[in-house]
Short mmCIF file of C-alpha atoms in Angstrom, two decimals:
data_model
loop_
_atom_site.label_atom_id
_atom_site.label_comp_id
_atom_site.label_asym_id
_atom_site.label_seq_id
_atom_site.Cartn_x
_atom_site.Cartn_y
_atom_site.Cartn_z
CA MET Y 1 -162.80 10.35 6.31
CA LEU Y 2 -160.84 12.99 7.51
CA GLY Y 3 -161.26 14.21 11.12
CA ARG Y 4 -159.81 16.96 13.09
CA VAL Y 5 -156.36 18.56 11.93
CA ASN Y 6 -154.24 16.80 14.65
CA HIS Y 7 -150.99 19.28 14.03
CA VAL Y 8 -149.36 21.28 11.18
CA ALA Y 9 -145.69 20.15 11.37
CA ILE Y 10 -142.71 22.94 10.47
CA ALA Y 11 -139.29 21.83 10.03
CA VAL Y 12 -136.91 24.54 11.28
CA PRO Y 13 -133.01 24.38 11.56
CA ASP Y 14 -132.54 25.60 14.93
CA LEU Y 15 -135.34 24.39 17.29
CA ALA Y 16 -133.80 26.27 20.57
CA ALA Y 17 -134.25 29.70 18.39
CA ALA Y 18 -137.74 28.67 17.00
CA THR Y 19 -138.77 27.55 20.38
CA ALA Y 20 -137.44 31.22 21.60
CA ALA Y 21 -139.21 33.15 18.94
CA TYR Y 22 -142.93 31.13 19.50
CA ARG Y 23 -142.94 31.63 22.95
CA GLY Y 24 -140.88 34.97 23.53
CA THR Y 25 -142.19 36.61 20.49
CA LEU Y 26 -145.40 35.26 19.49
CA GLY Y 27 -146.55 34.67 22.97
CA ALA Y 28 -147.40 30.69 22.92
CA THR Y 29 -147.05 27.88 25.06
CA VAL Y 30 -143.99 25.84 23.74
CA SER Y 31 -143.21 22.25 25.45
CA ALA Y 32 -139.90 21.04 26.31
CA PRO Y 33 -137.98 19.39 23.35
CA GLN Y 34 -138.58 15.76 22.96
CA ALA Y 35 -136.07 13.56 20.87
CA LEU Y 36 -137.54 11.14 18.79
CA PRO Y 37 -134.30 9.07 17.44
CA GLU Y 38 -136.75 6.32 15.70
CA HIS Y 39 -138.11 9.34 13.65
CA GLY Y 40 -134.97 10.89 13.29
CA VAL Y 41 -136.38 14.61 14.60
CA THR Y 42 -136.48 16.35 17.93
CA VAL Y 43 -139.54 17.88 18.23
CA VAL Y 44 -141.15 20.77 20.91
CA PHE Y 45 -145.06 21.46 20.47
CA VAL Y 46 -146.88 25.00 20.24
CA GLU Y 47 -150.04 24.27 21.95
CA LEU Y 48 -153.01 26.43 20.70
CA PRO Y 49 -156.56 25.95 21.74
CA ASN Y 50 -158.04 23.66 18.73
CA THR Y 51 -154.95 21.80 17.67
CA LYS Y 52 -151.26 22.30 17.68
CA VAL Y 53 -148.20 23.07 15.66
CA GLU Y 54 -145.31 20.72 15.90
CA LEU Y 55 -141.52 22.38 15.28
CA LEU Y 56 -139.18 19.86 13.81
CA GLU Y 57 -135.52 19.79 14.01
CA PRO Y 58 -133.09 17.16 12.24
CA LEU Y 59 -131.94 14.50 14.70
CA GLY Y 60 -129.10 11.71 13.64
CA ALA Y 61 -127.66 11.10 9.88
CA ASP Y 62 -130.80 10.15 7.80
CA SER Y 63 -133.58 12.38 9.51
CA PRO Y 64 -136.60 12.43 7.29
CA ILE Y 65 -136.55 16.11 7.40
CA ALA Y 66 -132.52 16.82 6.28
CA ALA Y 67 -133.53 16.98 2.26
CA PHE Y 68 -136.37 19.39 2.69
CA LEU Y 69 -134.24 21.64 5.07
CA GLU Y 70 -131.56 21.22 2.39
CA LYS Y 71 -133.91 22.73 0.01
CA ASN Y 72 -135.70 25.18 2.23
CA PRO Y 73 -132.72 26.18 4.80
CA SER Y 74 -134.44 29.05 6.46
CA GLY Y 75 -137.29 26.06 7.65
CA GLY Y 76 -140.72 25.78 6.15
CA MET Y 77 -144.20 24.16 6.66
CA HIS Y 78 -143.53 20.19 6.17
CA HIS Y 79 -146.66 18.64 6.55
CA ILE Y 80 -150.45 18.46 7.89
CA CYS Y 81 -151.49 15.58 9.99
CA TYR Y 82 -155.15 14.70 9.64
CA GLU Y 83 -157.31 12.19 12.37
CA VAL Y 84 -158.89 9.37 10.97
CA ALA Y 85 -160.90 6.77 12.98
CA ASP Y 86 -159.64 3.70 11.22
CA ILE Y 87 -156.18 4.15 9.29
CA LEU Y 88 -156.36 0.72 7.30
CA ALA Y 89 -160.02 1.50 6.18
CA ALA Y 90 -158.81 5.13 5.19
CA ARG Y 91 -155.43 3.67 3.75
CA ASP Y 92 -157.70 1.03 1.36
CA GLN Y 93 -160.17 3.60 0.34
CA LEU Y 94 -157.42 5.88 -0.52
CA VAL Y 95 -155.26 3.47 -2.56
CA GLN Y 96 -158.77 2.55 -4.18
CA GLY Y 97 -158.72 6.04 -5.33
CA GLY Y 98 -155.66 5.97 -7.04
CA ALA Y 99 -153.70 7.84 -3.95
CA ARG Y 100 -150.11 6.31 -3.25
CA VAL Y 101 -149.04 5.84 0.67
CA LEU Y 102 -145.02 6.14 1.30
CA GLY Y 103 -143.28 3.44 2.30
CA ASN Y 104 -144.86 0.10 2.40
CA GLY Y 105 -147.80 1.17 2.69
CA GLU Y 106 -148.16 -0.60 6.46
CA PRO Y 107 -148.84 2.00 9.43
CA LYS Y 108 -145.91 2.86 11.42
CA ILE Y 109 -145.84 4.14 15.23
CA GLY Y 110 -146.06 7.85 15.19
CA ALA Y 111 -144.67 10.33 17.27
CA HIS Y 112 -147.63 9.97 19.43
CA GLY Y 113 -147.44 6.41 20.17
CA LYS Y 114 -150.35 5.92 17.81
CA PRO Y 115 -150.52 4.33 13.82
CA VAL Y 116 -149.66 6.66 11.06
CA LEU Y 117 -149.02 6.94 7.13
CA PHE Y 118 -147.81 9.52 4.98
CA LEU Y 119 -149.40 10.18 1.44
CA HIS Y 120 -147.43 11.40 -1.40
CA PRO Y 121 -147.57 14.72 -1.96
CA LYS Y 122 -147.84 14.57 -6.02
CA ASP Y 123 -150.75 13.53 -4.96
CA PHE Y 124 -152.28 15.90 -3.39
CA PHE Y 125 -150.90 19.54 -4.59
CA GLY Y 126 -147.56 19.64 -3.30
CA THR Y 127 -148.70 18.98 0.44
CA LEU Y 128 -147.77 15.93 2.31
CA ILE Y 129 -150.44 14.60 4.40
CA GLU Y 130 -150.00 12.45 7.45
CA LEU Y 131 -153.11 10.42 8.74
CA GLU Y 132 -153.60 9.72 12.22
CA GLN Y 133 -155.81 6.65 13.87
CA VAL Y 134 -157.06 8.01 17.01
CA MET A 1 -150.78 35.95 21.92
CA LEU A 2 -151.72 33.35 19.70
CA GLY A 3 -155.30 32.10 19.86
CA ARG A 4 -156.65 29.30 17.49
CA VAL A 5 -155.44 28.12 13.94
CA ASN A 6 -158.23 29.52 12.19
CA HIS A 7 -156.72 28.05 8.64
CA VAL A 8 -154.23 26.30 7.38
CA ALA A 9 -153.34 27.81 3.37
CA ILE A 10 -152.89 25.86 0.46
CA ALA A 11 -151.80 26.87 -2.80
CA VAL A 12 -152.96 24.98 -5.91
CA PRO A 13 -152.85 25.40 -9.51
CA ASP A 14 -156.36 23.85 -10.26
CA LEU A 15 -158.55 24.37 -7.46
CA ALA A 16 -161.37 22.04 -9.41
CA ALA A 17 -158.98 19.54 -9.28
CA ALA A 18 -157.85 19.73 -5.74
CA THR A 19 -161.47 19.87 -4.48
CA ALA A 20 -162.40 16.82 -6.41
CA ALA A 21 -159.55 15.25 -4.81
CA TYR A 22 -160.20 16.55 -0.87
CA ARG A 23 -164.12 15.82 -1.75
CA GLY A 24 -163.74 12.79 -3.86
CA THR A 25 -160.18 10.99 -2.59
CA LEU A 26 -159.99 12.34 1.23
CA GLY A 27 -163.83 12.59 1.44
CA ALA A 28 -163.75 15.85 3.01
CA THR A 29 -166.63 18.67 2.89
CA VAL A 30 -165.55 21.33 0.80
CA SER A 31 -167.36 24.69 0.21
CA ALA A 32 -168.33 25.90 -3.35
CA PRO A 33 -165.30 28.24 -4.93
CA GLN A 34 -165.55 31.92 -4.03
CA ALA A 35 -163.74 34.48 -6.17
CA LEU A 36 -162.05 37.40 -4.14
CA PRO A 37 -160.74 39.74 -6.94
CA GLU A 38 -159.96 41.97 -4.20
CA HIS A 39 -157.07 39.22 -2.70
CA GLY A 40 -156.10 37.67 -6.14
CA VAL A 41 -157.47 34.52 -4.96
CA THR A 42 -160.30 32.04 -5.54
CA VAL A 43 -161.12 30.06 -2.43
CA VAL A 44 -162.62 26.95 -1.14
CA PHE A 45 -162.75 25.87 2.10
CA VAL A 46 -162.40 22.26 3.70
CA GLU A 47 -164.41 21.97 6.47
CA LEU A 48 -162.54 19.97 9.64
CA PRO A 49 -163.80 19.58 12.86
CA ASN A 50 -161.45 22.08 14.69
CA THR A 51 -160.26 24.35 11.65
CA LYS A 52 -160.14 24.85 8.17
CA VAL A 53 -157.83 24.31 5.32
CA GLU A 54 -158.23 26.98 2.73
CA LEU A 55 -157.41 26.10 -0.95
CA LEU A 56 -156.22 29.00 -2.87
CA GLU A 57 -156.07 29.36 -6.88
CA PRO A 58 -154.42 32.66 -8.56
CA LEU A 59 -157.15 34.93 -9.71
CA GLY A 60 -156.08 37.63 -12.27
CA ALA A 61 -152.87 39.05 -12.94
CA ASP A 62 -151.31 40.15 -9.64
CA SER A 63 -152.06 37.52 -7.73
CA PRO A 64 -150.26 37.06 -4.36
CA ILE A 65 -149.64 33.61 -4.73
CA ALA A 66 -148.51 33.56 -8.27
CA ALA A 67 -145.06 33.66 -7.46
CA PHE A 68 -145.38 30.76 -4.74
CA LEU A 69 -146.49 28.44 -7.44
CA GLU A 70 -144.27 29.37 -9.82
CA LYS A 71 -141.52 28.28 -7.28
CA ASN A 72 -143.70 25.47 -6.77
CA PRO A 73 -145.65 24.64 -9.59
CA SER A 74 -147.46 21.41 -8.07
CA GLY A 75 -148.75 23.98 -5.09
CA GLY A 76 -147.78 23.63 -1.42
CA MET A 77 -148.81 24.66 1.99
CA HIS A 78 -148.55 28.61 1.87
CA HIS A 79 -149.46 29.85 5.08
CA ILE A 80 -150.90 29.46 8.57
CA CYS A 81 -153.33 31.72 10.32
CA TYR A 82 -153.68 32.35 14.01
CA GLU A 83 -156.71 34.20 15.78
CA VAL A 84 -155.70 36.87 17.84
CA ALA A 85 -158.14 39.09 20.30
CA ASP A 86 -156.44 42.84 19.21
CA ILE A 87 -154.54 42.90 15.98
CA LEU A 88 -152.97 46.45 16.73
CA ALA A 89 -151.84 45.28 20.21
CA ALA A 90 -150.27 41.83 18.64
CA ARG A 91 -148.98 44.21 15.86
CA ASP A 92 -147.13 46.55 18.21
CA GLN A 93 -145.85 43.49 20.49
CA LEU A 94 -144.29 41.59 17.65
CA VAL A 95 -142.31 44.94 15.97
CA GLN A 96 -141.51 45.58 19.52
CA GLY A 97 -140.15 41.79 19.47
CA GLY A 98 -138.32 42.74 16.27
CA ALA A 99 -140.84 41.06 13.94
CA ARG A 100 -141.44 42.45 10.31
CA VAL A 101 -145.26 43.47 9.45
CA LEU A 102 -145.67 42.93 5.63
CA GLY A 103 -147.14 45.87 3.46
CA ASN A 104 -147.44 49.09 4.93
CA GLY A 105 -147.95 47.86 8.87
CA GLU A 106 -151.37 48.25 8.84
CA PRO A 107 -154.32 45.71 9.29
CA LYS A 108 -156.33 45.08 5.87
CA ILE A 109 -159.80 43.25 5.61
CA GLY A 110 -159.10 39.66 5.04
CA ALA A 111 -161.04 37.08 3.23
CA HIS A 112 -163.29 36.60 6.31
CA GLY A 113 -164.02 40.60 6.53
CA LYS A 114 -161.68 40.41 9.66
CA PRO A 115 -158.88 42.78 10.04
CA VAL A 116 -155.54 40.51 9.00
CA LEU A 117 -151.67 40.83 9.00
CA PHE A 118 -149.07 38.87 7.58
CA LEU A 119 -145.68 38.79 9.12
CA HIS A 120 -142.34 38.17 7.37
CA PRO A 121 -141.84 34.49 6.69
CA LYS A 122 -137.94 34.87 7.22
CA ASP A 123 -138.74 36.28 10.83
CA PHE A 124 -140.48 32.84 11.65
CA PHE A 125 -137.89 29.88 10.01
CA GLY A 126 -139.70 29.92 6.87
CA THR A 127 -143.25 29.95 7.46
CA LEU A 128 -145.58 32.85 6.39
CA ILE A 129 -147.74 33.77 9.36
CA GLU A 130 -151.41 35.64 9.15
CA LEU A 131 -152.95 37.12 12.00
CA GLU A 132 -156.56 37.55 12.04
CA GLN A 133 -158.93 39.15 14.89
CA VAL A 134 -161.65 37.75 15.86
#
């Protein structure tokens, strides 16, 4: 079911500082920041040859990464996103296998304009897994 | 400086159960377990089309992931490994940029038989970064 690793997401308290560290210290290519108010984050993409790392900073009062940053004030690895060919088929197979889908179980349109779902980290050993249909 | 994402490492308390979940529920290809006593972990590789996920279980009394699992008993994303062309040049550039290398600053031979270094997570917003020379 799992396809490519679409991205690894890292929550950070200060996107400008994190961008400077990835661009400067680590010598990576980092995109311009993109505010995604409907997702409660501002994001930059660190472009690697085979995948990307997304650096996320909270945006607005109800950011979905606010609680994570309260628990991890310096930041940390937040989730991993795998590509799937058919997100509804993947969801049905996962639910049948006993996994829990976050929210109401229906895909939402994610940061890349594609349907996404999140799986409960308790079902996958503490890792928040995002699935994105590509 | 950063090349491909070589792997994303996830620490788990029970490698057999995690293997079953990735192979069964998520439908991924997972390798046979490999004990690496010199690294204090047993590892399996989840093979994705563009990179891999390593699931790590502590092995022995002084496992480097024991403290992480004490703090995160269900498991969690532990580190991300980037490939570099020249690990000594990368290290020197990073140290010059103010980053701290863990241990004595000399590369060790990692789980793949290649020289590796770890960077201090406090310098990279809570993310433990491994560099591997390929």
